[in-house]
Coordinates of C-alpha atoms in Angstrom, one line a residue:
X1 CA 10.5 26.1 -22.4
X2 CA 13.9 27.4 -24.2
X3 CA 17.1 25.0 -24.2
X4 CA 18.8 28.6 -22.2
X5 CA 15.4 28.3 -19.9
X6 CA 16.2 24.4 -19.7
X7 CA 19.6 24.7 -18.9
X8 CA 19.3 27.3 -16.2
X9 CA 16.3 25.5 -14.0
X10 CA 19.1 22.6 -14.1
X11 CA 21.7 24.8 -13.0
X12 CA 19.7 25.6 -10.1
X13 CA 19.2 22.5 -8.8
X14 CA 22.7 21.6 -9.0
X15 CA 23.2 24.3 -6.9
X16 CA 20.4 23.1 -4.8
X17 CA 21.3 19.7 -4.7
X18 CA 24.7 19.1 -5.6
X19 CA 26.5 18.2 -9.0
X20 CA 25.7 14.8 -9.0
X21 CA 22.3 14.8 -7.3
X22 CA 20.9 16.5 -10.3
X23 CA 20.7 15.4 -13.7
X24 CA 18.3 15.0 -16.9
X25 CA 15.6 12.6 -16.9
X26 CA 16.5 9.3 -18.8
X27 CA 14.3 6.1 -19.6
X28 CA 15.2 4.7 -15.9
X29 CA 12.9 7.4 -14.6
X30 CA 10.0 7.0 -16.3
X31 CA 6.3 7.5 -14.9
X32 CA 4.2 4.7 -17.0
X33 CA 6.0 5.7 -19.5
X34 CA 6.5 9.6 -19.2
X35 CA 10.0 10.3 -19.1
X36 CA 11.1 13.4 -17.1
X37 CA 13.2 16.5 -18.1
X38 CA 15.3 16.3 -14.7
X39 CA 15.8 14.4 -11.8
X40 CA 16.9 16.2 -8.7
X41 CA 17.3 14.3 -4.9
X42 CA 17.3 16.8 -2.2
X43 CA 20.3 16.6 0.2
X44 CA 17.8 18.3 3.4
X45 CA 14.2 19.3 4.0
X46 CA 15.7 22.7 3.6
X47 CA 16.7 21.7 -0.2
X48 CA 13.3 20.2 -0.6
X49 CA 11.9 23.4 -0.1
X50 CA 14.1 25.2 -2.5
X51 CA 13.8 22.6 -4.9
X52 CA 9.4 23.6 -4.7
X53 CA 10.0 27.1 -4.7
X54 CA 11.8 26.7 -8.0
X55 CA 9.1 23.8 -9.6
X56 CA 6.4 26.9 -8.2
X57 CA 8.6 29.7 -9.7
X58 CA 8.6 27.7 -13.0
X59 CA 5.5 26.2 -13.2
X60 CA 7.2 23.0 -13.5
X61 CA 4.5 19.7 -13.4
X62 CA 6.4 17.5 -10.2
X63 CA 5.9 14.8 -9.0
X64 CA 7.9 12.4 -5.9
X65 CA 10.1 8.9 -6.5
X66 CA 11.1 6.7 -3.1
X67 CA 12.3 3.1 -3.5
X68 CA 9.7 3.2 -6.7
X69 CA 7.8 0.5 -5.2
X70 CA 4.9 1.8 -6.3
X71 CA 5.3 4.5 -8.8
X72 CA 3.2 3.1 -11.7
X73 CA 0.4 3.1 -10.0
X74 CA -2.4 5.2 -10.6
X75 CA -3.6 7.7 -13.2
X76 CA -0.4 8.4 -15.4
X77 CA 0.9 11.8 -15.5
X78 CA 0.4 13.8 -18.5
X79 CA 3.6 15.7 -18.3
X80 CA 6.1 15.7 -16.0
X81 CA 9.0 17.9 -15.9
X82 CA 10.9 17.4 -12.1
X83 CA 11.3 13.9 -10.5
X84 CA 12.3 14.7 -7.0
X85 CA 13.8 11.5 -5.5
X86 CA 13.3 11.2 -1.8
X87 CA 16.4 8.7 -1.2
X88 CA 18.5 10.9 0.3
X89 CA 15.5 12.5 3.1
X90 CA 16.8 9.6 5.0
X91 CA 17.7 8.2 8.3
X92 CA 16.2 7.9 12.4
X93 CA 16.4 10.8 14.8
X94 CA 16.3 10.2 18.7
X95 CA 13.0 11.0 20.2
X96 CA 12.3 11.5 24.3
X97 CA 10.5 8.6 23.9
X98 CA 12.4 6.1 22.6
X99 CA 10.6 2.8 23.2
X100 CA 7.2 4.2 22.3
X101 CA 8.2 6.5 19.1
X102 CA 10.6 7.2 16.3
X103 CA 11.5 9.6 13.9
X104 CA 12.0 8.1 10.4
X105 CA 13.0 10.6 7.3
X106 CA 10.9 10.3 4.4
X107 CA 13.5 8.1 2.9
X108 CA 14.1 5.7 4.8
X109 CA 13.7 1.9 3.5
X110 CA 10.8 0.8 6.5
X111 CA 13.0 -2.4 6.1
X112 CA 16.1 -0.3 7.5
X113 CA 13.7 1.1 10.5
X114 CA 12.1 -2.6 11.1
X115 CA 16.1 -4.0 11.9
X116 CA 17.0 -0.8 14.0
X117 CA 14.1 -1.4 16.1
X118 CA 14.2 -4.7 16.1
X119 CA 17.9 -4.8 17.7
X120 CA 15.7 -2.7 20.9
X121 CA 13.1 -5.5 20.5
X122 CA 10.5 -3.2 19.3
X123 CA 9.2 -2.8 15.8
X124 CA 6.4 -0.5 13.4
X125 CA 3.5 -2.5 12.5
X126 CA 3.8 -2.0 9.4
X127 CA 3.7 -4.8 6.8
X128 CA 3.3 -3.1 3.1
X129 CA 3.4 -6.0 0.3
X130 CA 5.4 -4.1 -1.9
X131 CA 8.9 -4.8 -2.1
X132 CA 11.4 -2.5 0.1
X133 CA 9.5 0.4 0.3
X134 CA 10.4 4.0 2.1
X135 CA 8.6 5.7 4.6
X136 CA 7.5 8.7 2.4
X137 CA 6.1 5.9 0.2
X138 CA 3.6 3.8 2.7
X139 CA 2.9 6.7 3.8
X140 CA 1.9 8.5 1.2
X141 CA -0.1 5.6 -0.3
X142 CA -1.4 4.6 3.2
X143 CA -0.5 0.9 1.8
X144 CA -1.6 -1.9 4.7
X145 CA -0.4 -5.4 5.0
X146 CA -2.3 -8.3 7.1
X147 CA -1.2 -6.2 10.3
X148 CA -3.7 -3.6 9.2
X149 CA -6.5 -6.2 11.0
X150 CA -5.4 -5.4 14.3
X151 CA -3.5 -1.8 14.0
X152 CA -4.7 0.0 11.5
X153 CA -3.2 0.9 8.5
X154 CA 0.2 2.8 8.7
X155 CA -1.5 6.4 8.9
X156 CA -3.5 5.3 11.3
X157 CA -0.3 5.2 13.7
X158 CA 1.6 8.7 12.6
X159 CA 2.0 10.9 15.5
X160 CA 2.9 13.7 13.2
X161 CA 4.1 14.4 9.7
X162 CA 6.5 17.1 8.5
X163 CA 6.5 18.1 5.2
X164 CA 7.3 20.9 2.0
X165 CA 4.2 22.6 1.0
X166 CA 4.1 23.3 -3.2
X167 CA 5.0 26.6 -2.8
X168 CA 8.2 25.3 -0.8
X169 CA 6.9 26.3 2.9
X170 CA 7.9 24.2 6.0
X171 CA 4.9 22.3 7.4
X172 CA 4.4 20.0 10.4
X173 CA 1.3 18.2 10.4
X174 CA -0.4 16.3 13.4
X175 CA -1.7 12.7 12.9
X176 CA -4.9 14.2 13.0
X177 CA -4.4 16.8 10.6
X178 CA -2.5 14.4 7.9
X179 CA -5.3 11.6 8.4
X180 CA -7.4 14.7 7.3
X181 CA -5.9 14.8 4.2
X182 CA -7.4 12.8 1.2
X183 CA -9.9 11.9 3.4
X184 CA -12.7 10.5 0.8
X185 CA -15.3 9.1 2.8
X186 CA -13.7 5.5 3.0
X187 CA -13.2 5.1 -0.7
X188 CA -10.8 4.2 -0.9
X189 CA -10.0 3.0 3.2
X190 CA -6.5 3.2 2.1
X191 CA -5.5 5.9 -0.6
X192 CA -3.8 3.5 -3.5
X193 CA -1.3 4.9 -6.3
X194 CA -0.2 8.2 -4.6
X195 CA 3.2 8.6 -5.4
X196 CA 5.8 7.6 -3.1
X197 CA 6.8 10.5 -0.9
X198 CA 4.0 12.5 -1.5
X199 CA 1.0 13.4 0.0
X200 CA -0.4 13.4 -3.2
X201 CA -0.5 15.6 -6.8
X202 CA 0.2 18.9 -7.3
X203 CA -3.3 20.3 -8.2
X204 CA -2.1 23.8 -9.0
X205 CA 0.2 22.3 -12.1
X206 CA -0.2 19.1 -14.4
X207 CA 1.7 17.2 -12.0
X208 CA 0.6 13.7 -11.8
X209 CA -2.8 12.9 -9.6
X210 CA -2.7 9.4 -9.0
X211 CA -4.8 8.7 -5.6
X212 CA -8.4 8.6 -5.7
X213 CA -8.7 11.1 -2.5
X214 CA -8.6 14.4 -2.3
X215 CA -5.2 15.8 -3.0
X216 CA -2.8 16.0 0.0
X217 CA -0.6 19.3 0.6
X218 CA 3.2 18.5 -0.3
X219 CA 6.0 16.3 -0.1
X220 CA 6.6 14.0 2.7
X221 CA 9.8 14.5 4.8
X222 CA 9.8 12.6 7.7
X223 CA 7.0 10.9 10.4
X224 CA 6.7 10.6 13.7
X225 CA 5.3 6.7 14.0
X226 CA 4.3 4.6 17.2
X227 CA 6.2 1.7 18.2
X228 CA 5.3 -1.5 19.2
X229 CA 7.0 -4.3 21.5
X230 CA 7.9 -7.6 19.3
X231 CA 5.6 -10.1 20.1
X232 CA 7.3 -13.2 21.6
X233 CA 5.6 -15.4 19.6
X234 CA 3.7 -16.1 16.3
X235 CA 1.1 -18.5 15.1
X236 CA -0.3 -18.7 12.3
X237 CA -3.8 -21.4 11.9
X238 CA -4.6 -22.0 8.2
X239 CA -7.6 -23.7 7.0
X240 CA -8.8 -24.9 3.5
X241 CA -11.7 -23.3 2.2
X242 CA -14.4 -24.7 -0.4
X243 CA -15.9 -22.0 -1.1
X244 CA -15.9 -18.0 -1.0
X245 CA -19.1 -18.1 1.1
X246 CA -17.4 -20.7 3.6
X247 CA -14.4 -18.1 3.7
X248 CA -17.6 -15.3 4.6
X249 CA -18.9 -17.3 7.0
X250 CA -15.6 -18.4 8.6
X251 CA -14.6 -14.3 9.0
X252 CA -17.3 -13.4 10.9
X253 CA -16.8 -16.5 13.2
X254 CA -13.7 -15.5 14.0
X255 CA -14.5 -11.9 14.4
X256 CA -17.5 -12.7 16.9
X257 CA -15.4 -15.0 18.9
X258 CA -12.7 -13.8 22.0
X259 CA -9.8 -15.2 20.2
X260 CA -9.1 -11.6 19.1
X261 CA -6.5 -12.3 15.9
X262 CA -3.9 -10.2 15.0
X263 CA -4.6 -10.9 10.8
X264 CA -7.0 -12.6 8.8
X265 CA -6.4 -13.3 5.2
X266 CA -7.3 -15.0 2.6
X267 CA -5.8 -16.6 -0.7
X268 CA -8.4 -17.5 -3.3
X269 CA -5.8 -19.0 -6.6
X270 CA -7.7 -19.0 -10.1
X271 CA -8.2 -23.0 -10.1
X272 CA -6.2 -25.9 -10.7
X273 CA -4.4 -26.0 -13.9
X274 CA -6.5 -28.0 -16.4
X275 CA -5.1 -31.7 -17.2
X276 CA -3.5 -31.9 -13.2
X277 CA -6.1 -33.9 -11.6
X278 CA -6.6 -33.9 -7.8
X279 CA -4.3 -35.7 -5.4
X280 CA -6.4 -39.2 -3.9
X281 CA -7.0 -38.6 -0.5
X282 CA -7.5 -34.8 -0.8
X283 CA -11.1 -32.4 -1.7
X284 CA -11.3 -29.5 -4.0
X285 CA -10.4 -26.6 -2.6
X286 CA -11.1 -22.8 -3.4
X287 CA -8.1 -21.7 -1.7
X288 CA -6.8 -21.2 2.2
X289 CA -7.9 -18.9 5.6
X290 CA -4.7 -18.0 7.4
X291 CA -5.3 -16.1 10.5
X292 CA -1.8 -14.8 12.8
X293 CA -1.7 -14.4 16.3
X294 CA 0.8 -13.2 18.4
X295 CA 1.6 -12.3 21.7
X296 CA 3.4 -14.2 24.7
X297 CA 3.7 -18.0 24.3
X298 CA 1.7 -19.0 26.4
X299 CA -1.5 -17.5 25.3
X300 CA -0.7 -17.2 22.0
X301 CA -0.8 -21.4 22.1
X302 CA -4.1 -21.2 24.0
X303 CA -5.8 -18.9 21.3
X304 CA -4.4 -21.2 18.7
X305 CA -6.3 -24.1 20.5
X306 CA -9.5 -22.4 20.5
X307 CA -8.8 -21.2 16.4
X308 CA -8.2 -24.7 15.7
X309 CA -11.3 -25.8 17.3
X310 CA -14.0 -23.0 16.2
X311 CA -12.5 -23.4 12.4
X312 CA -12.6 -26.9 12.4
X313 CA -11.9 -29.4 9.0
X314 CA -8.4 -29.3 8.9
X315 CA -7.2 -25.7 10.4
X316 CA -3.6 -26.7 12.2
X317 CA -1.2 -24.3 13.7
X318 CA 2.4 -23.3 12.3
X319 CA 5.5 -21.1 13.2
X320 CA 5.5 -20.1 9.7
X321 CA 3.3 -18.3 7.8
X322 CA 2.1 -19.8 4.3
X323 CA 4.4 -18.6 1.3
X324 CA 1.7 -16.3 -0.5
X325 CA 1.4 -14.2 3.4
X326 CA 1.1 -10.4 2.4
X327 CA 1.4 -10.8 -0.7
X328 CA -0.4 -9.3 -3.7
X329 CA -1.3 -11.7 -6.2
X330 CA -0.7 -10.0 -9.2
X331 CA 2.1 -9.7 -11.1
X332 CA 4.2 -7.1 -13.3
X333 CA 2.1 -7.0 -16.5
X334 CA -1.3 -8.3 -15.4
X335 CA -4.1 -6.1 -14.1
X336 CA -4.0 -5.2 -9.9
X337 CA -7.3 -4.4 -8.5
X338 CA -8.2 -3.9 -5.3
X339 CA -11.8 -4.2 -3.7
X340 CA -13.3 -2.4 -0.7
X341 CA -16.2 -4.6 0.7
X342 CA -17.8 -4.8 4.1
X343 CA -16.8 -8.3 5.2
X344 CA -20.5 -9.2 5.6
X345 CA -20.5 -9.0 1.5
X346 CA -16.9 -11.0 0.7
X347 CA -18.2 -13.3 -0.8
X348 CA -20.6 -11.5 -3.4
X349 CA -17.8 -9.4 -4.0
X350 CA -15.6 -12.6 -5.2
X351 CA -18.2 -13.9 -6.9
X352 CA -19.3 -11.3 -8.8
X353 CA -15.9 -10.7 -10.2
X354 CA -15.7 -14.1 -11.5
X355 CA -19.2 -13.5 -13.2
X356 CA -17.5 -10.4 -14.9
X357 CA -14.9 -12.2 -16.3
X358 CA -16.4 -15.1 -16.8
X359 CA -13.8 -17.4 -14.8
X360 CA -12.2 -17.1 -11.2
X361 CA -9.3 -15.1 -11.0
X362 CA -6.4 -15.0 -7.9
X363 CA -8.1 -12.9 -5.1
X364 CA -6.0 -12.8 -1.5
X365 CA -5.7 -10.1 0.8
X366 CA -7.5 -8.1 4.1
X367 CA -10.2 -11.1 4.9
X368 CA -11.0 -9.7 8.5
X369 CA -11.0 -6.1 7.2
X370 CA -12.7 -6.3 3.6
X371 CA -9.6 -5.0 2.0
X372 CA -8.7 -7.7 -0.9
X373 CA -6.5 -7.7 -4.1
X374 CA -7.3 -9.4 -7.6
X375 CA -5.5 -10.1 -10.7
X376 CA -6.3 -10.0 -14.3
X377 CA -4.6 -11.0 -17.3
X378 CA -2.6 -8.8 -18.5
X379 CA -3.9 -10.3 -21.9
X380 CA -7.1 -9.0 -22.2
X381 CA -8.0 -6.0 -23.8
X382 CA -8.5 -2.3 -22.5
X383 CA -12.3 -2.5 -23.9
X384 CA -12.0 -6.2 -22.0
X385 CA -11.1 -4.8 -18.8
X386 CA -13.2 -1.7 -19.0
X387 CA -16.5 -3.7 -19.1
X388 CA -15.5 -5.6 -16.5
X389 CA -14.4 -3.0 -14.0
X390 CA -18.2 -1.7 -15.1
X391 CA -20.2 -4.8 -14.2
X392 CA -18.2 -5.2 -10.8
X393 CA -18.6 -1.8 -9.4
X394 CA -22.2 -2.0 -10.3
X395 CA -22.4 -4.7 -8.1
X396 CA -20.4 -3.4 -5.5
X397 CA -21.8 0.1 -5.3
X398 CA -25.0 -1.7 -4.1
X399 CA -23.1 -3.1 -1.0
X400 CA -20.9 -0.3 -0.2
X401 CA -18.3 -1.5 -2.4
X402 CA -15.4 -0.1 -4.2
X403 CA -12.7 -1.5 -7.2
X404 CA -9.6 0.6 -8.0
X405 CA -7.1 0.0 -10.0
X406 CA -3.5 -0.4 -8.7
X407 CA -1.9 -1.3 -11.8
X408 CA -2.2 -2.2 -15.5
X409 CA -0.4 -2.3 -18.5
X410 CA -0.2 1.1 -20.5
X411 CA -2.9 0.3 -22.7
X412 CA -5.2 -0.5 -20.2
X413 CA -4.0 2.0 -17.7
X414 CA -4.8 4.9 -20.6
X415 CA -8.4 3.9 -21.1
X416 CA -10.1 2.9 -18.0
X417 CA -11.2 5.0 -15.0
X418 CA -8.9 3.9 -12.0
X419 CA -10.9 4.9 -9.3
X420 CA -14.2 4.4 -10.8
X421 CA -17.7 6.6 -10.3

């Protein structure tokens, strides 16, 4: 495309968007490391539309940026020409309803909504463990947090969607209909590494592809979502584990019995350094069962009770959840993964990524769900991580098992298959 070419697309979305909303792509913007020609952020759905009747027009390759939470993960892009940032698609709308539903724009920090409804004593149950995500975003990746046991992961409670088709049409989508969307058969449950504020790539053009479902129609402006009461109290009943087959076993105790938790997880760290011995007094442990309940006081402190007792060993009850609670255990710079196993199977699915690397590695996440997070180094190598991801989904296509990959260093992310077979 000509400089004159160049320069009159970003006149456009000036136009469009406003002088300052729209801009040339600069290192700040990057994609895993794909830099885009321009940046434009929508004042409107209106001037979403425009803005993908001119990326159509052009055949520009698009793709969508919320709070960026997410926005390496995936496949990279292999081009990518317009960045549309979502921020401004922002803000609540009054619904008839207003204690059962609420209208959030595409942009919206989910923080921002949490504190709004929280002042009315009701709330989403939503609890993402990425760091200040939108609305567009959790959406779009269908990301779930240790709510996701009880109430289902956050497109599971859209009432409706509305969004810009690529050709720049108006769409409104029931729950239904979205849920539809990307759709792959449970693999993965939760569609990972779609770019925030999409519904996923744009097929038609080399936009970026990042989900491992089928591609979803447009770009996310704003939900319809359910809402919750605040529960009026919270327990949390955390046990040591020895073993990922006790943390099996433990699961499907819990989920046979009539204490009917709100969240199971599980934190499984790599091991005691080497050269800290263990305290006197105290037995090895492979990590810790946390389960939440909530509800009114009074039961919620009866449940706990019965928890305590069905657990056993040294499950006790707390106000406060432990520190690693819906969190992901990698870092920036290792290697994310996340595994889809029927609970019935968690623990052939931890141990047979620890025969694949040859060591345990930090595993937490969805215990009561089979929905659990891993972490590699981000030291090994792409050939490393390639054989590994290849032993492991053997194993796991056997039990009706999956392993994507969330996120990885460039190298790595540029060789191996992120969604698998």
């Amino acid at each position: 495309m000509g400089s004159s070419a160049g320069d009159a697309i970003l006149r456009r979305l000036m136009e469009i968007c406003g002088p300052q909303f729209a801009r040339p792509g600069g290192s700040a913007d990057a994609i895993a490391g794909t830099e885009p020609r321009w940046v434009a952020a929508p004042p409107h759905t209106q001037g979403a539309a425009e803005v993908l009747r001119l990326a159509a027009r052009d055949g520009l390759s698009v793709t969508a940026r919320g709070a960026g939470s997410k926005i390496d993960w995936g496949v990279p892009p292999a081009g990518l020409d317009l960045l549309v940032d979502i921020g401004r698609l922002a803000g609540l709308r009054r619904h008839a309803e207003p204690d059962l539903l609420v209208e959030a724009g595409a942009g919206t920090p989910l923080r921002a909504v949490q504190t709004v409804l929280a002042g009315v004593g009701r709330r989403l149950a939503i609890d993402p463990p990425s760091e200040g995500p939108t609305i567009g975003g959790v959406l779009a990746a269908d990301e779930t947090g240790p709510l996701r046991h009880r109430w289902g992961s956050p497109r599971e409670q859209v009432l409706d969607v509305r969004c810009v088709t690529l050709d720049g049409d108006l769409l409104q989508l029931s729950g239904d209909a979205f849920r539809a969307f990307g759709d792959a058969g449970g693999f993965p449950r939760d569609v990972p590494g779609v770019p925030p504020g999409l519904l996923g790539g744009f097929p038609r053009r080399p936009a970026r592809l990042a989900g491992c479902a089928d591609p979803l129609p447009g770009l996310i402006t704003s939900a319809t979502l359910r809402v919750l009461p605040r529960p009026g109290a919270r327990l949390w009943v955390t046990r040591t584990l020895a073993s990922p087959s006790e943390a099996r076993d433990l699961v499907l105790g819990i989920r046979s019995s009539a204490v009917h938790p709100d969240a199971v997880e599980m934190d499984l760290p790599a091991g005691r350094p080497a050269g800290i011995p263990r305290q006197r007094g105290t037995r090895d442990s492979a990590g810790t069962l946390a389960i939440l309940l909530e509800g009114d006081p009074a039961p919620v402190g009866v449940r706990a009770a019965v928890l305590v007792d069905l657990l056993g060993g040294d499950a006790t009850p707390a106000s406060v959840p432990p520190p690693w609670w819906g969190r992901a255990p990698f870092a920036d710079g290792e290697v994310g993964l996340r595994i889809d196993v029927p609970p019935t199977d968690l623990h052939a699915a931890v141990y047979s990524l620890r025969d694949a690397v040859g060591a345990p590695v930090p595993v937490r996440g969805r215990a009561g769900v089979g929905v659990i997070h891993a972490a590699l180094p981000g030291t090994l190598t792409p050939a490393r991580v390639s054989a590994i991801l290849d032993a492991l989904r053997g194993i796991l296509l056997a039990r009706d098992g999956t392993c994507t990959v969330l996120a990885a260093p460039a190298p790595v992310r540029a060789a191996v298959n992120p969604c698998g077979p």
